[in-house]
């Protein structure tokens, strides 16, 4: 790894950052009062800050750096492409080698029948593309009334107006008068948090899936365009649905002629031990928004994988699809994506998650579920969560939802492990290249964090 360029003192960065940089999804008053942590470099699964401290990145950045940091091959591919053709558009009957080749490479790893990819620059844009493409599909199928989307409470699909509307984050909706018209939300398959006492995961999964059937029947199948959901909810708290959930959802969508959209922005590109989460859960989607692991975050990119049964009629009958971005299929992003896919394939990282490092970390992670403060430990592939509880048997939470999660996240940072907290749930999704030794370190640091939390709670008289 190249060492970070000449660095100024941390406090200087904090000062200019506080003065000029408005961070996303952030309480700026709070951040500026404390000063941001300044990251300067990274290699493999390790981050380095401007104080020289090294941390394990248990979150792959924001669920995106699947192949790990410091990949010369991706940096080199971007550099070479920027020299040869840094930009050209893909409107007006134009293309370039990286766009054509990356689209082909993605189609090669995608499930059967997904031979087309529409490029965007983020997961939000990918879901905005879904919003329009799904409606155009039903138009060309002669069913223009099918316009309503059904998605889920506590789902996350991005931060643009349409994608945040598909998302079910009530705090996002409340702040800006969302969702827009034509989006309806049903309950999520969050067994640990929302099942009735004594209800089995299987029964709960079916009950939540059948909310989709009721919603469609209420709105009228003739008015419903698509159901949009993440195979595993990421930002919502790594919510892994019961096994009964997805088969029932798939059955309902097929029976009522509703498009099924699997948002693969986090699950795609190996996170669950298959190329796509849909394969892990046996989902047969029509559209798959992708981003994050598509370029391992080395440069922004997103897209929508479109099944032939949707792409065919739209391409044949719609004429111009009046949608697209200046940077759709950006050559440098495509070059990064090609190198990223080559690494995933040549190093067999996806199979490794399924057969080797995934089971290895899962075994250690699920053991953390024995800790008195953990109500449930769960993990599929390399994406997992710990539900923090005050009383394990009764599943009671600590007071003031979110406070304990934040406290635990800070303790984890102090132990040299970046985890994320959603409410009082700790989340983990490390790069797919982590070694067995690093997996041991993650489990050790997480265990130490739980012990530190127990001490802090005892001192505060909260247990
Ligand atoms: C992150 C995320 C998005 C949004 O992606 P951006 O690149 O931040 O716009 C969409 N869907 C899911 C499932 C995500 O996790």
CSV table of C-alpha atoms and ligand atoms in Angstrom, one decimal:
chain,number,residue,atom,x,y,z
A,1,UNK,CA,0.0,0.0,0.0
A,2,UNK,CA,1.2,3.5,-0.7
A,3,UNK,CA,1.4,5.5,2.5
A,4,UNK,CA,-0.9,8.4,2.8
A,5,UNK,CA,0.3,11.6,1.2
A,6,UNK,CA,1.8,14.4,3.4
A,7,UNK,CA,-0.7,14.9,6.2
A,8,UNK,CA,-1.5,17.9,8.2
A,9,UNK,CA,-2.4,17.7,11.9
A,10,UNK,CA,-5.7,16.0,12.5
A,11,UNK,CA,-7.1,19.1,14.2
A,12,UNK,CA,-6.7,21.1,11.0
A,13,UNK,CA,-8.7,18.6,8.9
A,14,UNK,CA,-11.4,18.6,11.6
A,15,UNK,CA,-11.5,22.4,11.5
A,16,UNK,CA,-11.8,22.8,7.7
A,17,UNK,CA,-14.2,19.9,7.6
A,18,UNK,CA,-16.4,21.4,10.3
A,19,UNK,CA,-16.3,24.8,8.4
A,20,UNK,CA,-17.1,23.5,4.9
A,21,UNK,CA,-18.1,19.9,4.6
A,22,UNK,CA,-21.7,19.0,5.1
A,23,UNK,CA,-21.8,15.3,5.7
A,24,UNK,CA,-24.6,13.0,4.5
A,25,UNK,CA,-27.1,11.3,6.9
A,26,UNK,CA,-25.4,13.2,9.8
A,27,UNK,CA,-26.3,15.5,12.7
A,28,UNK,CA,-23.7,18.2,11.8
A,29,UNK,CA,-24.0,20.0,15.1
A,30,UNK,CA,-23.1,16.9,16.9
A,31,UNK,CA,-20.2,16.0,14.6
A,32,UNK,CA,-18.7,19.4,14.6
A,33,UNK,CA,-18.8,19.6,18.4
A,34,UNK,CA,-16.8,16.4,18.6
A,35,UNK,CA,-14.7,16.6,15.5
A,36,UNK,CA,-14.7,13.9,12.8
A,37,UNK,CA,-12.4,11.0,12.7
A,38,UNK,CA,-10.1,11.5,9.8
A,39,UNK,CA,-9.2,8.4,7.8
A,40,UNK,CA,-6.0,8.5,5.7
A,41,UNK,CA,-5.4,5.1,4.3
A,42,UNK,CA,-6.4,1.4,4.1
A,43,UNK,CA,-5.2,-2.0,3.2
A,44,UNK,CA,-7.0,-5.3,3.1
A,45,UNK,CA,-9.5,-5.1,5.9
A,46,UNK,CA,-7.5,-2.5,7.8
A,47,UNK,CA,-8.1,1.3,8.1
A,48,UNK,CA,-5.6,3.8,9.2
A,49,UNK,CA,-6.5,7.3,10.6
A,50,UNK,CA,-4.5,10.4,10.7
A,51,UNK,CA,-3.4,9.6,14.3
A,52,UNK,CA,-1.8,6.5,12.9
A,53,UNK,CA,-4.3,4.2,14.6
A,54,UNK,CA,-5.3,1.0,12.8
A,55,UNK,CA,-8.8,-0.4,12.9
A,56,UNK,CA,-10.4,-3.5,11.4
A,57,UNK,CA,-13.1,-2.3,9.0
A,58,UNK,CA,-15.9,-4.7,10.0
A,59,UNK,CA,-18.3,-2.9,7.7
A,60,UNK,CA,-16.4,-2.9,4.3
A,61,UNK,CA,-16.8,0.9,4.3
A,62,UNK,CA,-20.5,1.1,3.8
A,63,UNK,CA,-21.1,-2.6,2.8
A,64,UNK,CA,-19.2,-2.0,-0.4
A,65,UNK,CA,-15.4,-2.9,-0.3
A,66,UNK,CA,-16.0,-6.5,-1.0
A,67,UNK,CA,-12.5,-7.3,-2.4
A,68,UNK,CA,-10.8,-5.2,0.4
A,69,UNK,CA,-8.7,-2.1,0.2
A,70,UNK,CA,-5.4,-1.5,-1.5
A,71,UNK,CA,-6.0,-3.4,-4.7
A,72,UNK,CA,-3.4,-2.2,-7.2
A,73,UNK,CA,-5.2,-3.9,-10.0
A,74,UNK,CA,-8.3,-1.8,-9.7
A,75,UNK,CA,-6.3,1.4,-9.2
A,76,UNK,CA,-4.2,0.6,-12.3
A,77,UNK,CA,-7.2,-0.3,-14.4
A,78,UNK,CA,-8.8,3.1,-13.5
A,79,UNK,CA,-5.6,5.0,-14.3
A,80,UNK,CA,-5.1,3.3,-17.6
A,81,UNK,CA,-8.7,3.9,-18.6
A,82,UNK,CA,-8.6,7.6,-17.5
A,83,UNK,CA,-5.5,8.1,-19.8
A,84,UNK,CA,-7.1,6.4,-22.8
A,85,UNK,CA,-10.7,7.6,-22.6
A,86,UNK,CA,-11.7,9.2,-19.3
A,87,UNK,CA,-15.2,9.9,-20.4
A,88,UNK,CA,-17.6,9.4,-23.1
A,89,UNK,CA,-21.4,9.1,-22.9
A,90,UNK,CA,-23.5,6.1,-23.8
A,91,UNK,CA,-26.4,8.1,-25.2
A,92,UNK,CA,-26.9,8.6,-29.0
A,93,UNK,CA,-25.8,5.2,-30.2
A,94,UNK,CA,-22.4,5.4,-28.5
A,95,UNK,CA,-20.5,2.9,-26.4
A,96,UNK,CA,-16.9,2.1,-25.5
A,97,UNK,CA,-15.0,-1.1,-24.7
A,98,UNK,CA,-15.2,-0.9,-20.9
A,99,UNK,CA,-19.0,-0.4,-20.9
A,100,UNK,CA,-19.6,-3.3,-23.3
A,101,UNK,CA,-17.2,-5.6,-21.6
A,102,UNK,CA,-18.4,-4.8,-18.1
A,103,UNK,CA,-22.0,-5.4,-19.0
A,104,UNK,CA,-21.0,-8.7,-20.5
A,105,UNK,CA,-19.0,-9.7,-17.4
A,106,UNK,CA,-21.9,-8.9,-15.1
A,107,UNK,CA,-24.3,-10.9,-17.3
A,108,UNK,CA,-21.9,-13.9,-17.1
A,109,UNK,CA,-22.1,-14.0,-13.3
A,110,UNK,CA,-25.8,-13.1,-13.1
A,111,UNK,CA,-28.5,-15.7,-12.7
A,112,UNK,CA,-30.0,-17.3,-15.9
A,113,UNK,CA,-32.0,-14.9,-18.0
A,114,UNK,CA,-30.4,-11.7,-16.8
A,115,UNK,CA,-28.6,-10.7,-20.0
A,116,UNK,CA,-29.1,-6.9,-19.7
A,117,UNK,CA,-27.7,-4.3,-17.4
A,118,UNK,CA,-28.7,-0.6,-17.3
A,119,UNK,CA,-25.9,1.5,-15.8
A,120,UNK,CA,-26.4,4.2,-13.1
A,121,UNK,CA,-24.0,5.7,-10.5
A,122,UNK,CA,-25.4,4.6,-7.2
A,123,UNK,CA,-27.9,2.4,-5.5
A,124,UNK,CA,-30.3,5.3,-5.2
A,125,UNK,CA,-30.2,5.9,-9.0
A,126,UNK,CA,-30.5,2.2,-9.6
A,127,UNK,CA,-33.8,2.2,-7.6
A,128,UNK,CA,-35.0,5.3,-9.4
A,129,UNK,CA,-34.4,3.4,-12.6
A,130,UNK,CA,-36.5,0.5,-11.3
A,131,UNK,CA,-39.3,3.0,-10.5
A,132,UNK,CA,-39.5,4.1,-14.1
A,133,UNK,CA,-38.6,0.9,-15.9
A,134,UNK,CA,-41.2,-1.2,-14.1
A,135,UNK,CA,-43.9,1.2,-15.0
A,136,UNK,CA,-42.8,1.4,-18.6
A,137,UNK,CA,-42.9,-2.4,-18.6
A,138,UNK,CA,-46.6,-2.6,-17.7
A,139,UNK,CA,-47.4,0.2,-20.2
A,140,UNK,CA,-46.0,-1.8,-23.0
A,141,UNK,CA,-47.8,-4.9,-21.8
A,142,UNK,CA,-51.0,-3.0,-22.2
A,143,UNK,CA,-51.7,-2.6,-18.5
A,144,UNK,CA,-51.0,1.0,-17.8
A,145,UNK,CA,-52.9,1.0,-14.6
A,146,UNK,CA,-50.3,-1.1,-12.9
A,147,UNK,CA,-48.4,1.8,-11.2
A,148,UNK,CA,-48.4,1.2,-7.5
A,149,UNK,CA,-45.2,-0.1,-5.7
A,150,UNK,CA,-45.3,-2.2,-2.6
A,151,UNK,CA,-42.2,-2.1,-0.4
A,152,UNK,CA,-41.5,-2.6,3.2
A,153,UNK,CA,-41.3,-0.7,6.5
A,154,UNK,CA,-37.7,-0.3,7.5
A,155,UNK,CA,-36.4,-1.3,4.1
A,156,UNK,CA,-33.6,0.8,2.6
A,157,UNK,CA,-33.4,1.6,-1.1
A,158,UNK,CA,-31.5,4.9,-1.2
A,159,UNK,CA,-31.8,8.6,-0.5
A,160,UNK,CA,-33.2,10.1,-3.7
A,161,UNK,CA,-36.8,11.0,-3.7
A,162,UNK,CA,-38.1,7.9,-5.4
A,163,UNK,CA,-35.7,5.5,-3.7
A,164,UNK,CA,-36.3,7.0,-0.3
A,165,UNK,CA,-40.0,6.6,-1.0
A,166,UNK,CA,-39.6,2.9,-1.8
A,167,UNK,CA,-37.5,2.7,1.4
A,168,UNK,CA,-39.5,2.4,4.6
A,169,UNK,CA,-37.4,4.6,6.9
A,170,UNK,CA,-40.0,6.6,8.7
A,171,UNK,CA,-37.5,9.1,10.0
A,172,UNK,CA,-36.5,9.9,6.4
A,173,UNK,CA,-40.1,10.2,5.3
A,174,UNK,CA,-41.1,12.4,8.2
A,175,UNK,CA,-38.4,15.0,7.4
A,176,UNK,CA,-39.4,15.7,3.8
A,177,UNK,CA,-43.0,14.6,3.3
A,178,UNK,CA,-42.3,11.3,1.7
A,179,UNK,CA,-43.2,8.8,0.4
A,180,UNK,CA,-44.4,10.2,-3.0
A,181,UNK,CA,-47.7,8.9,-4.3
A,182,UNK,CA,-47.9,5.3,-5.5
A,183,UNK,CA,-45.8,3.6,-2.9
A,184,UNK,CA,-47.3,1.4,-0.2
A,185,UNK,CA,-45.4,-0.2,2.7
A,186,UNK,CA,-46.0,-3.6,4.4
A,187,UNK,CA,-44.4,-5.1,7.5
A,188,UNK,CA,-40.9,-6.5,7.5
A,189,UNK,CA,-39.8,-10.1,8.3
A,190,UNK,CA,-38.1,-9.2,11.5
A,191,UNK,CA,-38.7,-12.2,13.7
A,192,UNK,CA,-36.6,-11.2,16.6
A,193,UNK,CA,-38.1,-7.8,16.9
A,194,UNK,CA,-41.7,-8.2,15.9
A,195,UNK,CA,-42.9,-11.8,16.2
A,196,UNK,CA,-45.7,-12.5,18.7
A,197,UNK,CA,-44.6,-14.4,21.9
A,198,UNK,CA,-44.3,-18.1,21.0
A,199,UNK,CA,-44.6,-17.5,17.3
A,200,UNK,CA,-42.1,-19.7,15.3
A,201,UNK,CA,-39.9,-18.0,12.7
A,202,UNK,CA,-41.6,-20.2,10.1
A,203,UNK,CA,-45.1,-19.0,11.0
A,204,UNK,CA,-44.0,-15.4,11.4
A,205,UNK,CA,-42.3,-15.5,8.0
A,206,UNK,CA,-45.5,-16.8,6.3
A,207,UNK,CA,-47.6,-14.2,8.2
A,208,UNK,CA,-45.4,-11.3,7.0
A,209,UNK,CA,-45.3,-12.6,3.4
A,210,UNK,CA,-49.1,-12.9,3.3
A,211,UNK,CA,-49.3,-9.2,4.2
A,212,UNK,CA,-48.2,-8.7,0.6
A,213,UNK,CA,-51.1,-10.7,-0.7
A,214,UNK,CA,-53.6,-8.7,1.5
A,215,UNK,CA,-52.1,-5.4,0.3
A,216,UNK,CA,-52.3,-6.5,-3.4
A,217,UNK,CA,-55.8,-7.6,-2.9
A,218,UNK,CA,-56.8,-4.4,-1.2
A,219,UNK,CA,-55.1,-2.1,-3.8
A,220,UNK,CA,-56.2,-4.5,-6.7
A,221,UNK,CA,-53.7,-6.5,-8.6
A,222,UNK,CA,-54.6,-4.6,-11.7
A,223,UNK,CA,-53.1,-1.5,-10.0
A,224,UNK,CA,-49.9,-3.0,-8.6
A,225,UNK,CA,-46.7,-2.7,-10.5
A,226,UNK,CA,-44.0,-4.4,-8.4
A,227,UNK,CA,-42.9,-5.5,-5.0
A,228,UNK,CA,-39.4,-4.2,-4.0
A,229,UNK,CA,-37.3,-5.7,-1.2
A,230,UNK,CA,-33.8,-6.5,-0.1
A,231,UNK,CA,-33.1,-10.3,0.2
A,232,UNK,CA,-31.5,-9.4,3.6
A,233,UNK,CA,-32.3,-5.9,4.9
A,234,UNK,CA,-29.0,-4.2,5.5
A,235,UNK,CA,-29.3,-0.7,6.8
A,236,UNK,CA,-32.5,-1.7,8.6
A,237,UNK,CA,-30.4,-4.0,10.9
A,238,UNK,CA,-29.3,-7.0,8.9
A,239,UNK,CA,-32.7,-8.6,9.1
A,240,UNK,CA,-32.5,-12.2,7.7
A,241,UNK,CA,-35.9,-13.4,6.8
A,242,UNK,CA,-37.2,-16.8,8.1
A,243,UNK,CA,-36.9,-19.6,5.5
A,244,UNK,CA,-40.6,-19.5,4.7
A,245,UNK,CA,-40.7,-15.9,3.7
A,246,UNK,CA,-39.2,-15.6,0.2
A,247,UNK,CA,-40.8,-18.7,-1.3
A,248,UNK,CA,-44.2,-17.3,-0.2
A,249,UNK,CA,-43.4,-13.8,-1.5
A,250,UNK,CA,-42.3,-15.3,-4.8
A,251,UNK,CA,-45.5,-17.4,-5.1
A,252,UNK,CA,-47.7,-14.4,-4.4
A,253,UNK,CA,-45.9,-12.2,-6.9
A,254,UNK,CA,-46.2,-14.8,-9.6
A,255,UNK,CA,-49.8,-15.7,-8.8
A,256,UNK,CA,-50.9,-12.0,-8.9
A,257,UNK,CA,-48.7,-10.9,-11.8
A,258,UNK,CA,-46.6,-8.4,-9.9
A,259,UNK,CA,-43.0,-7.8,-10.8
A,260,UNK,CA,-40.5,-8.9,-8.1
A,261,UNK,CA,-37.6,-6.5,-7.5
A,262,UNK,CA,-34.7,-7.9,-5.4
A,263,UNK,CA,-32.6,-5.0,-4.3
A,264,UNK,CA,-29.1,-6.6,-4.4
A,265,UNK,CA,-27.2,-3.4,-3.6
A,266,UNK,CA,-25.7,-5.0,-0.5
A,267,UNK,CA,-26.3,-8.7,-1.1
A,268,UNK,CA,-24.9,-8.7,-4.7
A,269,UNK,CA,-21.4,-9.6,-5.6
A,270,UNK,CA,-20.8,-12.3,-3.0
A,271,UNK,CA,-21.9,-11.0,0.3
A,272,UNK,CA,-24.1,-14.0,1.1
A,273,UNK,CA,-21.9,-16.6,-0.4
A,274,UNK,CA,-23.5,-16.6,-3.9
A,275,UNK,CA,-23.1,-14.0,-6.6
A,276,UNK,CA,-26.5,-12.6,-5.6
A,277,UNK,CA,-28.6,-12.9,-2.5
A,278,UNK,CA,-31.5,-14.0,-4.7
A,279,UNK,CA,-29.6,-17.2,-5.3
A,280,UNK,CA,-29.0,-17.8,-1.6
A,281,UNK,CA,-32.7,-17.4,-0.9
A,282,UNK,CA,-34.2,-19.0,-4.0
A,283,UNK,CA,-35.7,-15.7,-5.2
A,284,UNK,CA,-36.6,-15.4,-8.9
A,285,UNK,CA,-36.7,-11.7,-9.4
A,286,UNK,CA,-37.5,-9.7,-12.5
A,287,UNK,CA,-35.2,-6.8,-11.7
A,288,UNK,CA,-32.1,-6.5,-9.5
A,289,UNK,CA,-30.8,-3.1,-8.6
A,290,UNK,CA,-27.0,-3.4,-7.9
A,291,UNK,CA,-24.3,-1.0,-6.7
A,292,UNK,CA,-21.8,-1.2,-3.8
A,293,UNK,CA,-19.9,-4.4,-4.4
A,294,UNK,CA,-20.2,-3.9,-8.1
A,295,UNK,CA,-16.9,-1.8,-8.0
A,296,UNK,CA,-16.1,-2.6,-4.4
A,297,UNK,CA,-16.6,1.1,-3.8
A,298,UNK,CA,-13.4,2.1,-5.5
A,299,UNK,CA,-15.5,4.5,-7.6
A,300,UNK,CA,-19.3,5.1,-7.5
A,301,UNK,CA,-21.4,2.9,-9.7
A,302,UNK,CA,-24.8,1.3,-9.8
A,303,UNK,CA,-27.1,-0.4,-12.2
A,304,UNK,CA,-30.2,-2.5,-12.7
A,305,UNK,CA,-29.9,-6.1,-13.9
A,306,UNK,CA,-33.0,-6.7,-16.1
A,307,UNK,CA,-34.4,-10.2,-16.8
A,308,UNK,CA,-35.1,-10.9,-20.5
A,309,UNK,CA,-38.8,-11.3,-19.8
A,310,UNK,CA,-38.9,-7.6,-18.9
A,311,UNK,CA,-36.1,-6.3,-21.1
A,312,UNK,CA,-37.5,-8.0,-24.2
A,313,UNK,CA,-41.0,-6.3,-24.4
A,314,UNK,CA,-39.6,-2.9,-23.3
A,315,UNK,CA,-36.8,-2.8,-25.9
A,316,UNK,CA,-39.2,-4.1,-28.6
A,317,UNK,CA,-42.1,-1.9,-27.9
A,318,UNK,CA,-41.3,1.2,-25.8
A,319,UNK,CA,-39.3,3.2,-28.3
A,320,UNK,CA,-36.9,5.4,-26.4
A,321,UNK,CA,-36.7,4.8,-22.6
A,322,UNK,CA,-36.5,8.4,-21.6
A,323,UNK,CA,-34.2,7.8,-18.7
A,324,UNK,CA,-30.5,7.8,-18.1
A,325,UNK,CA,-27.5,9.6,-16.6
A,326,UNK,CA,-24.6,11.6,-18.0
A,327,UNK,CA,-22.4,9.1,-16.3
A,328,UNK,CA,-24.3,5.9,-17.1
A,329,UNK,CA,-21.6,3.3,-18.0
A,330,UNK,CA,-18.8,5.7,-17.1
A,331,UNK,CA,-15.6,4.2,-18.6
A,332,UNK,CA,-13.4,4.6,-15.5
A,333,UNK,CA,-16.1,3.0,-13.3
A,334,UNK,CA,-16.6,0.2,-15.8
A,335,UNK,CA,-12.8,-0.4,-15.8
A,336,UNK,CA,-12.8,-0.5,-12.0
A,337,UNK,CA,-15.8,-2.9,-12.1
A,338,UNK,CA,-14.1,-5.2,-14.6
A,339,UNK,CA,-11.0,-5.4,-12.4
A,340,UNK,CA,-13.2,-6.0,-9.4
A,341,UNK,CA,-15.0,-8.8,-11.0
A,342,UNK,CA,-11.8,-10.4,-12.2
A,343,UNK,CA,-10.5,-10.4,-8.6
A,344,UNK,CA,-13.7,-11.9,-7.3
A,345,UNK,CA,-13.6,-14.6,-9.9
A,346,UNK,CA,-9.9,-15.4,-10.0
A,347,UNK,CA,-9.6,-15.5,-6.2
A,348,UNK,CA,-12.8,-17.5,-5.9
A,349,UNK,CA,-14.0,-15.1,-3.2
A,350,UNK,CA,-17.7,-15.9,-3.6
A,351,UNK,CA,-17.2,-19.6,-3.2
A,352,UNK,CA,-14.8,-18.9,-0.3
A,353,UNK,CA,-17.6,-17.0,1.5
A,354,UNK,CA,-20.0,-19.9,1.1
A,355,UNK,CA,-17.6,-22.8,1.9
A,356,UNK,CA,-14.7,-21.4,4.0
A,357,UNK,CA,-14.5,-18.0,5.6
A,358,UNK,CA,-18.2,-17.5,5.9
A,359,UNK,CA,-18.9,-20.7,8.0
A,360,UNK,CA,-15.6,-20.0,9.9
A,361,UNK,CA,-16.8,-16.5,11.0
A,362,UNK,CA,-20.4,-17.6,11.5
A,363,UNK,CA,-19.3,-20.2,14.0
A,364,UNK,CA,-17.5,-17.6,16.1
A,365,UNK,CA,-20.2,-15.0,15.6
A,366,UNK,CA,-23.1,-17.2,16.6
A,367,UNK,CA,-21.1,-18.1,19.8
A,368,UNK,CA,-21.4,-14.4,20.8
A,369,UNK,CA,-25.1,-15.2,21.1
A,370,UNK,CA,-24.3,-16.9,24.4
A,371,UNK,CA,-23.3,-13.5,25.9
A,372,UNK,CA,-25.9,-12.3,28.5
A,373,UNK,CA,-26.4,-9.0,26.6
A,374,UNK,CA,-27.1,-10.7,23.3
A,375,UNK,CA,-30.6,-11.6,22.5
A,376,UNK,CA,-29.8,-13.0,19.1
A,377,UNK,CA,-26.7,-13.5,17.0
A,378,UNK,CA,-27.3,-14.1,13.3
A,379,UNK,CA,-25.2,-14.2,10.1
A,380,UNK,CA,-25.5,-15.4,6.5
A,381,UNK,CA,-22.4,-15.4,4.3
A,382,UNK,CA,-20.4,-12.4,5.7
A,383,UNK,CA,-23.3,-10.3,6.9
A,384,UNK,CA,-24.4,-10.4,10.5
A,385,UNK,CA,-25.9,-8.8,13.6
A,386,UNK,CA,-26.0,-8.9,17.3
A,387,UNK,CA,-29.3,-7.9,19.1
A,388,UNK,CA,-28.4,-6.1,22.3
A,389,UNK,CA,-30.8,-6.8,25.2
A,390,UNK,CA,-31.1,-6.0,28.8
A,391,UNK,CA,-32.8,-9.2,29.7
A,392,UNK,CA,-32.1,-12.2,27.4
A,393,UNK,CA,-35.0,-14.4,28.5
A,394,UNK,CA,-37.7,-11.7,28.2
A,395,UNK,CA,-36.0,-10.0,25.3
A,396,UNK,CA,-36.3,-6.6,27.0
A,397,UNK,CA,-34.3,-3.8,25.6
A,398,UNK,CA,-32.4,-1.0,27.3
A,399,UNK,CA,-34.1,2.3,27.8
A,400,UNK,CA,-34.0,4.9,25.0
A,401,UNK,CA,-33.8,2.9,21.8
A,402,UNK,CA,-30.5,3.5,20.0
A,403,UNK,CA,-28.5,4.8,23.0
A,404,UNK,CA,-27.1,1.3,23.8
A,405,UNK,CA,-26.3,0.6,20.2
A,406,UNK,CA,-24.3,3.8,19.9
A,407,UNK,CA,-22.5,3.1,23.2
A,408,UNK,CA,-21.6,-0.4,22.0
A,409,UNK,CA,-20.4,1.0,18.6
A,410,UNK,CA,-18.1,3.4,20.4
A,411,UNK,CA,-16.7,0.7,22.7
A,412,UNK,CA,-16.0,-1.4,19.6
A,413,UNK,CA,-14.1,1.4,18.0
A,414,UNK,CA,-12.0,1.7,21.1
A,415,UNK,CA,-11.3,-2.0,20.7
A,416,UNK,CA,-10.1,-1.4,17.1
A,417,UNK,CA,-13.2,-2.8,15.3
A,418,UNK,CA,-15.6,-0.7,13.2
A,419,UNK,CA,-19.1,-2.0,13.5
A,420,UNK,CA,-22.3,-0.1,12.8
A,421,UNK,CA,-25.3,0.2,15.1
A,422,UNK,CA,-28.9,0.4,13.9
A,423,UNK,CA,-31.1,1.0,16.9
A,424,UNK,CA,-29.7,-1.4,19.5
A,425,UNK,CA,-28.3,-3.9,17.0
A,426,UNK,CA,-24.7,-4.2,16.1
A,427,UNK,CA,-23.9,-4.9,12.5
A,428,UNK,CA,-21.0,-6.5,10.7
A,429,UNK,CA,-20.2,-7.1,7.0
A,430,UNK,CA,-16.4,-7.4,6.6
A,431,UNK,CA,-14.5,-7.5,3.2
A,432,UNK,CA,-14.8,-11.0,1.6
A,433,UNK,CA,-11.0,-11.3,1.6
A,434,UNK,CA,-10.5,-11.5,5.3
A,435,UNK,CA,-8.2,-14.2,6.6
A,436,UNK,CA,-9.0,-16.8,9.3
A,437,UNK,CA,-6.7,-14.9,11.7
A,438,UNK,CA,-8.6,-11.7,11.0
A,439,UNK,CA,-11.9,-13.4,11.5
A,440,UNK,CA,-10.6,-14.6,14.9
A,441,UNK,CA,-9.7,-11.0,15.7
A,442,UNK,CA,-13.1,-9.7,14.8
A,443,UNK,CA,-14.8,-12.3,17.1
A,444,UNK,CA,-12.3,-11.5,19.9
A,445,UNK,CA,-12.8,-7.8,19.6
A,446,UNK,CA,-16.6,-8.1,19.4
A,447,UNK,CA,-16.6,-10.3,22.5
A,448,UNK,CA,-14.4,-7.8,24.4
A,449,UNK,CA,-16.8,-5.1,23.3
A,450,UNK,CA,-19.8,-7.0,24.8
A,451,UNK,CA,-17.9,-7.5,28.1
A,452,UNK,CA,-17.0,-3.8,28.1
A,453,UNK,CA,-20.6,-2.9,27.5
A,454,UNK,CA,-21.7,-5.2,30.4
A,455,UNK,CA,-19.2,-3.5,32.7
A,456,UNK,CA,-20.4,0.0,31.6
A,457,UNK,CA,-24.1,-1.0,32.1
A,458,UNK,CA,-23.3,-2.5,35.5
A,459,UNK,CA,-21.5,0.7,36.5
A,460,UNK,CA,-24.5,2.8,35.3
A,461,UNK,CA,-26.9,0.6,37.2
A,462,UNK,CA,-28.7,-0.5,34.0
A,463,UNK,CA,-28.5,-4.2,34.4
B,1,LIG,C1,-26.9,1.5,0.1
B,1,LIG,C2,-28.1,1.0,-0.5
B,1,LIG,C3,-28.8,1.7,-1.5
B,1,LIG,C4,-28.4,3.1,-1.9
B,1,LIG,O1,-27.2,3.1,-2.5
B,1,LIG,P1,-26.4,4.5,-2.7
B,1,LIG,O2,-25.3,4.1,-3.5
B,1,LIG,O3,-26.1,5.0,-1.3
B,1,LIG,O4,-27.4,5.4,-3.4
B,1,LIG,C5,-29.9,1.0,-2.1
B,1,LIG,N1,-30.3,-0.2,-1.7
B,1,LIG,C6,-29.7,-0.8,-0.7
B,1,LIG,C7,-30.2,-2.2,-0.3
B,1,LIG,C8,-28.6,-0.3,0.0
B,1,LIG,O5,-28.0,-0.9,1.0
